[in-house]
Amino acid sequence: MNASAEEPTLVGMELSELEAMLGPEQPAYRARQLFDALYRKQVANLTEISALPQTLRNELVTKISLGRLIAEQRFDSSDGTRRYLLRLADNRTVEAVLMPEENRDTVCISSQVGCPVDCRFCLTALMGLERNLTAGEIVGQVLFIAAERGLSAASPRMNVVMMGMGEPLLNLDNVLKATRLLTDVAGVGLSPKRITLSTSGIIPAMEEMGKAEVRPKLAISLNASTEEQRRELMPITRKYHLKDLLEACRVYPLRTWEKLTFEYVLLRGVNDTDADARRVVRLLSRLNCKVNLIALNPGPGIKFETPEPERVLSFQEIIKRAVPCFVRQPRGRDIYAACGQLKRSSPELVGIV
Ligand code: SAH
Ligand code: SF4
């Protein structure tokens, strides 16, 4: 079936939507059976849903697509990271990344095709925004990678980070719907502790997310130590000021087990000095948070440079005195899978770094 992004697919529907789609002539338990097949059993094909009568399966096949995503290309890094180029129903493509580690697998998923936020150091920004992903396309990335990995998406190994292409808080409704579907214990069953969303700081949407009953953990891309510097690097700061962002963080309703994460991309000679680190400490010292440092992952069209490892360590030392601070090791740089490197994969990009 040739569905466009606007045509609903089964993956992405909540129980009430499945009930409505099946219609009043079906008993209510049919929707629950379908929900179970889609999200708990994670069937690859409608015909596999043996709980449903054959006639209903046949009817569904003609009526609606399942909505599983298809890999168009896979790129394997020497460090085990895999980047997938997934084809959507309208023939656009989006990227998802699997980072296997000893005790866990982190799945980095996209929330938009491209991104409208114009961060100066990010390759995705160069694409602009093509469109928002549907909840089904967001959930579909997790189901796809779990199936590839031969794991249940609910396996305690699985961690999901919404840190791929796009600004998730500019697609909040779909992101929250996907989070509900991923965490439903009758379905995929991931713990909300294992889903993290990263934002460039869309303040009103942050406030709205804080009110949602089911929501991912929150990470904020800080990336600068002053209002002016942030405005240069992340022009969105002209609209959403750093001062207001930090205030929104101060009042953000953290759950008992939750801490805010701040991400900070280190750009050589731009925002990586000891004075920057001390300013970051002053900005964050009263927040319940930790900091993840990311040395710039370079790319064509990006005019910044990566700091030396010693500079990254000195920066970390200063932050660590006040706030827990970690250095995020780059994963999959050789296949353009690392943070900020997700762009429509063109073969000529692969293997450049
Ligand atoms: N749009 C969201 C999530 C996707 S970007 C956001 O900006 O938070 C995920 C992370 O990658 C962000 O913390 C961003 O600051 C970082 N990033 C972007 N470009 C990068 C690059 N070239 N090198 C390293 N990190 C980068
Ligand atoms: Fe968009 Fe995030 Fe890249 Fe900024 S860093 S352009 S918000 S994906």
XYZ file of C-alpha atoms and ligand atoms in Angstrom:
387
model
C 0.000 0.000 0.000
C 1.304 3.424 -0.845
C 0.546 5.409 2.286
C 1.609 9.018 2.637
C 2.666 10.438 5.981
C -0.853 11.713 6.520
C -2.427 8.307 6.099
C -2.592 6.628 9.482
C -0.829 3.323 10.004
C -1.503 0.742 12.700
C 1.835 1.341 14.414
C 1.274 4.728 16.027
C -2.334 4.141 17.048
C -3.397 4.127 20.666
C -5.971 1.611 21.904
C -8.888 4.036 21.483
C -7.841 4.696 17.870
C -7.625 0.978 17.145
C -11.130 0.572 18.569
C -12.439 3.361 16.355
C -10.676 1.944 13.305
C -12.108 -1.549 13.857
C -15.588 -0.111 14.245
C -18.505 -0.976 16.533
C -19.183 -4.308 14.842
C -15.994 -5.772 16.360
C -15.931 -6.757 20.034
C -13.774 -4.452 22.221
C -11.214 -7.183 22.914
C -10.215 -7.232 19.231
C -8.554 -3.831 19.632
C -6.646 -5.118 22.652
C -5.512 -8.169 20.673
C -4.330 -5.904 17.895
C -2.544 -3.595 20.365
C -0.813 -6.632 21.885
C 0.283 -7.886 18.465
C 1.577 -4.499 17.333
C 3.443 -3.379 20.423
C 4.116 -6.377 22.666
C 4.610 -9.107 20.077
C 5.861 -6.545 17.558
C 4.679 -8.549 14.549
C 6.339 -7.821 11.221
C 3.243 -8.626 9.214
C -0.507 -8.341 9.666
C -1.018 -11.916 8.553
C 1.018 -13.077 11.584
C -1.641 -11.911 14.029
C -3.062 -15.336 14.723
C -5.316 -14.050 17.533
C -7.471 -12.299 14.921
C -9.872 -14.206 12.631
C -8.550 -14.706 9.120
C -11.358 -12.631 7.602
C -10.486 -9.657 9.793
C -6.780 -9.976 8.946
C -7.621 -10.007 5.250
C -9.871 -6.986 5.657
C -7.197 -5.062 7.555
C -4.550 -5.778 4.917
C -6.679 -4.062 2.279
C -7.664 -1.197 4.568
C -4.518 0.003 6.326
C -0.728 -0.417 6.439
C 1.047 -1.887 9.402
C 3.586 0.944 9.370
C 6.821 -0.962 9.980
C 9.792 0.956 8.622
C 12.125 -0.430 5.979
C 15.894 0.044 5.969
C 17.155 1.503 2.758
C 20.763 1.466 3.805
C 22.846 0.412 6.759
C 26.265 1.795 7.630
C 28.494 -0.118 10.065
C 31.115 1.712 12.074
C 34.371 0.130 13.170
C 33.228 0.753 16.783
C 30.039 -1.338 16.421
C 27.691 1.609 15.897
C 25.143 1.111 13.135
C 23.385 3.882 11.313
C 20.178 3.079 9.452
C 18.608 5.080 6.722
C 14.918 4.266 7.043
C 12.394 4.826 4.299
C 9.080 6.413 5.224
C 5.760 5.864 3.475
C 6.104 9.114 1.501
C 9.574 8.056 0.336
C 11.407 10.498 2.525
C 14.162 9.018 4.649
C 15.169 9.424 8.242
C 18.046 8.139 10.305
C 18.254 6.041 13.447
C 21.418 4.878 15.156
C 22.150 1.796 17.270
C 25.037 2.053 19.725
C 25.680 -1.357 21.296
C 27.646 -1.360 24.541
C 28.643 -4.145 26.897
C 25.581 -3.933 29.122
C 23.158 -1.871 27.134
C 22.090 -0.795 23.668
C 21.320 2.834 23.059
C 18.980 3.628 20.211
C 19.115 7.200 18.940
C 15.959 8.138 17.062
C 14.795 11.106 15.016
C 11.727 13.272 15.615
C 11.661 15.266 12.365
C 12.938 14.920 8.805
C 15.627 17.597 8.978
C 15.453 20.375 11.567
C 14.292 24.014 11.465
C 16.578 25.107 14.326
C 19.662 26.571 12.804
C 22.476 25.544 15.171
C 25.751 26.544 13.560
C 27.649 23.379 14.447
C 25.053 20.798 13.337
C 24.892 18.983 10.018
C 21.167 18.260 10.330
C 20.552 22.019 10.400
C 21.839 22.255 6.829
C 18.831 20.231 5.629
C 16.222 22.607 6.991
C 12.892 21.092 8.022
C 11.110 18.745 5.655
C 8.374 17.550 7.992
C 7.481 16.265 11.434
C 7.504 12.530 11.991
C 4.252 10.858 13.056
C 4.050 9.016 16.381
C 4.064 5.773 14.369
C 7.280 6.736 12.612
C 8.912 7.564 15.938
C 7.820 4.288 17.566
C 8.655 2.484 14.309
C 12.331 3.396 14.608
C 12.551 1.694 18.009
C 10.661 -1.395 16.810
C 12.859 -1.602 13.733
C 16.117 -1.514 15.669
C 14.869 -3.928 18.332
C 13.942 -6.397 15.586
C 17.316 -5.923 13.877
C 19.080 -6.547 17.150
C 16.911 -9.584 17.860
C 15.755 -8.046 21.135
C 12.419 -7.214 22.590
C 12.106 -3.430 22.713
C 11.321 -3.874 26.419
C 14.628 -5.623 27.094
C 16.471 -3.981 30.005
C 19.351 -3.491 27.564
C 17.390 -0.955 25.556
C 17.762 2.794 26.043
C 16.143 5.287 23.730
C 17.435 8.796 23.164
C 15.507 11.288 21.057
C 18.707 12.909 19.890
C 18.683 12.105 16.205
C 17.459 14.422 13.488
C 15.152 17.208 14.473
C 13.960 19.223 17.438
C 11.583 16.940 19.367
C 9.899 19.776 21.229
C 8.735 21.249 17.926
C 6.841 17.985 17.418
C 5.674 17.571 20.994
C 2.268 15.939 20.455
C 3.698 13.138 18.356
C 6.709 12.736 20.634
C 4.493 12.415 23.713
C 2.166 10.024 21.950
C 5.162 7.898 20.911
C 6.396 7.973 24.511
C 3.026 6.737 25.775
C 3.085 3.912 23.240
C 6.668 2.954 24.057
C 6.045 2.892 27.809
C 2.607 1.236 27.909
C 3.019 -1.901 30.011
C 0.445 -3.686 27.847
C 2.576 -2.864 24.806
C 6.272 -2.169 24.265
C 6.777 -1.689 28.000
C 9.942 0.430 28.086
C 10.513 2.230 31.363
C 10.227 6.051 31.061
C 13.570 6.118 32.893
C 15.107 4.678 29.738
C 13.846 7.319 27.320
C 15.568 10.713 27.092
C 14.601 13.658 24.939
C 17.113 16.354 24.049
C 16.033 19.881 23.195
C 17.687 23.056 22.013
C 15.473 24.863 24.553
C 11.953 25.491 23.236
C 10.722 26.929 26.530
C 6.904 26.788 26.142
C 7.056 23.188 24.932
C 9.338 22.299 27.853
C 6.712 23.636 30.206
C 4.020 21.654 28.431
C 6.074 18.478 28.542
C 6.545 18.945 32.284
C 2.786 18.679 32.702
C 2.459 15.416 30.774
C 1.796 12.381 32.908
C 3.976 10.128 30.754
C 7.093 11.823 29.470
C 10.736 11.139 28.693
C 13.622 12.462 30.771
C 14.764 15.903 29.749
C 18.162 16.869 28.367
C 18.956 20.424 27.315
C 21.587 21.446 24.802
C 23.323 24.323 26.572
C 26.359 24.659 24.317
C 27.383 28.142 25.490
C 28.290 29.936 28.695
C 26.801 33.369 27.969
C 23.649 34.718 26.370
C 25.658 36.357 23.514
C 27.695 33.268 22.761
C 24.591 31.078 22.718
C 22.849 33.507 20.396
C 25.768 33.196 17.942
C 25.856 29.405 18.055
C 22.137 28.744 18.418
C 20.120 31.541 16.820
C 16.954 30.175 18.468
C 18.250 31.857 21.643
C 17.138 35.182 20.162
C 13.615 33.943 20.737
C 14.151 31.788 23.804
C 16.706 33.524 25.986
C 19.245 31.609 28.030
C 18.133 33.364 31.213
C 14.519 32.246 30.687
C 15.643 28.759 29.710
C 17.509 28.367 32.995
C 14.512 29.654 34.909
C 12.294 27.094 33.108
C 14.834 24.450 34.164
C 14.715 25.655 37.776
C 10.949 25.203 37.975
C 10.779 22.061 35.808
C 8.844 19.355 37.702
C 11.476 16.629 38.036
C 10.327 13.237 39.223
C 12.005 11.860 42.379
C 14.409 9.731 40.368
C 15.151 12.326 37.706
C 17.955 14.826 37.099
C 18.239 17.278 34.238
C 21.024 16.622 31.759
C 22.821 19.485 30.066
C 24.730 18.791 26.883
C 27.591 21.024 25.906
C 29.250 20.745 22.494
C 32.855 21.912 22.817
C 34.072 24.040 19.922
C 37.784 24.725 19.824
C 38.641 28.304 20.798
C 34.972 29.303 20.837
C 33.281 27.981 23.985
C 35.915 25.663 25.482
C 38.017 27.884 27.754
C 38.410 27.547 31.525
C 36.466 30.805 31.862
C 33.583 29.213 29.903
C 33.680 26.210 32.227
C 33.522 28.445 35.301
C 30.574 30.338 33.832
C 28.781 27.058 33.103
C 29.267 26.098 36.760
C 27.705 29.390 37.839
C 24.748 28.875 35.488
C 24.055 25.331 36.657
C 25.277 25.060 40.228
C 21.855 25.367 41.813
C 20.114 22.919 39.484
C 19.672 19.192 40.108
C 21.618 18.178 37.026
C 24.565 16.568 35.327
C 26.577 17.689 32.320
C 27.552 15.699 29.232
C 30.397 17.200 27.235
C 30.581 16.407 23.528
C 33.698 17.367 21.585
C 32.535 18.633 18.206
C 31.959 15.953 15.626
C 33.186 17.584 12.449
C 31.502 17.569 9.076
C 31.533 19.249 5.673
C 30.012 22.715 5.863
C 30.718 23.041 9.594
C 33.238 25.790 10.218
C 34.236 24.830 13.766
C 37.044 22.617 15.001
C 37.264 19.863 17.590
C 39.225 20.713 20.757
C 42.212 18.625 21.826
C 41.393 15.844 24.326
C 43.412 17.653 27.058
C 41.219 20.740 26.670
C 38.101 18.611 27.043
C 39.530 17.050 30.229
C 40.448 20.454 31.753
C 36.944 21.700 31.008
C 35.488 18.590 32.633
C 37.708 18.994 35.718
C 36.351 22.474 36.398
C 32.705 21.488 35.946
C 33.134 18.307 37.993
C 34.017 20.255 41.120
C 30.420 21.514 41.241
C 28.259 19.301 39.008
C 28.654 15.653 37.851
C 30.210 15.869 34.418
C 30.903 13.208 31.805
C 32.536 13.227 28.398
C 30.384 11.571 25.754
C 32.664 9.390 23.674
C 32.006 9.860 19.982
C 30.336 6.851 18.422
C 30.276 6.093 14.730
C 32.092 9.215 13.545
C 33.470 7.223 10.612
C 29.941 6.617 9.311
C 28.533 10.031 10.179
C 26.416 8.578 12.962
C 27.707 10.741 15.821
C 25.797 13.640 17.418
C 25.003 16.390 14.986
C 26.153 14.363 11.996
C 22.838 12.972 10.845
C 22.075 14.232 7.446
C 20.576 12.555 4.416
C 23.223 9.936 3.802
C 25.055 10.467 0.629
C 27.576 7.773 -0.186
C 30.300 10.344 -0.727
C 30.024 11.330 2.933
C 30.739 7.876 4.244
C 34.320 7.286 5.212
C 35.501 10.887 4.944
C 36.373 11.466 8.609
N 17.584 18.886 18.428
C 17.900 18.342 19.683
C 18.307 16.902 19.617
C 19.169 16.475 18.478
S 20.802 17.086 18.493
C 18.963 19.183 20.373
O 19.553 20.035 19.740
O 19.161 18.981 21.567
C 21.557 16.065 19.746
C 22.799 16.680 20.401
O 23.848 16.775 19.442
C 22.580 18.102 20.919
O 23.038 18.198 22.255
C 23.439 18.955 20.004
O 23.897 20.096 20.670
C 24.544 17.988 19.646
N 25.250 18.310 18.408
C 24.765 18.907 17.311
N 25.727 19.022 16.363
C 26.842 18.481 16.894
C 28.168 18.264 16.399
N 28.526 18.621 15.162
N 29.061 17.665 17.207
C 28.704 17.247 18.454
N 27.474 17.404 18.964
C 26.551 18.013 18.198
Fe 18.299 20.923 15.261
Fe 19.451 19.892 17.464
Fe 20.839 20.178 15.172
Fe 20.152 22.320 16.595
S 21.549 20.664 17.255
S 19.963 22.107 14.357
S 18.160 21.724 17.339
S 19.113 18.830 15.493
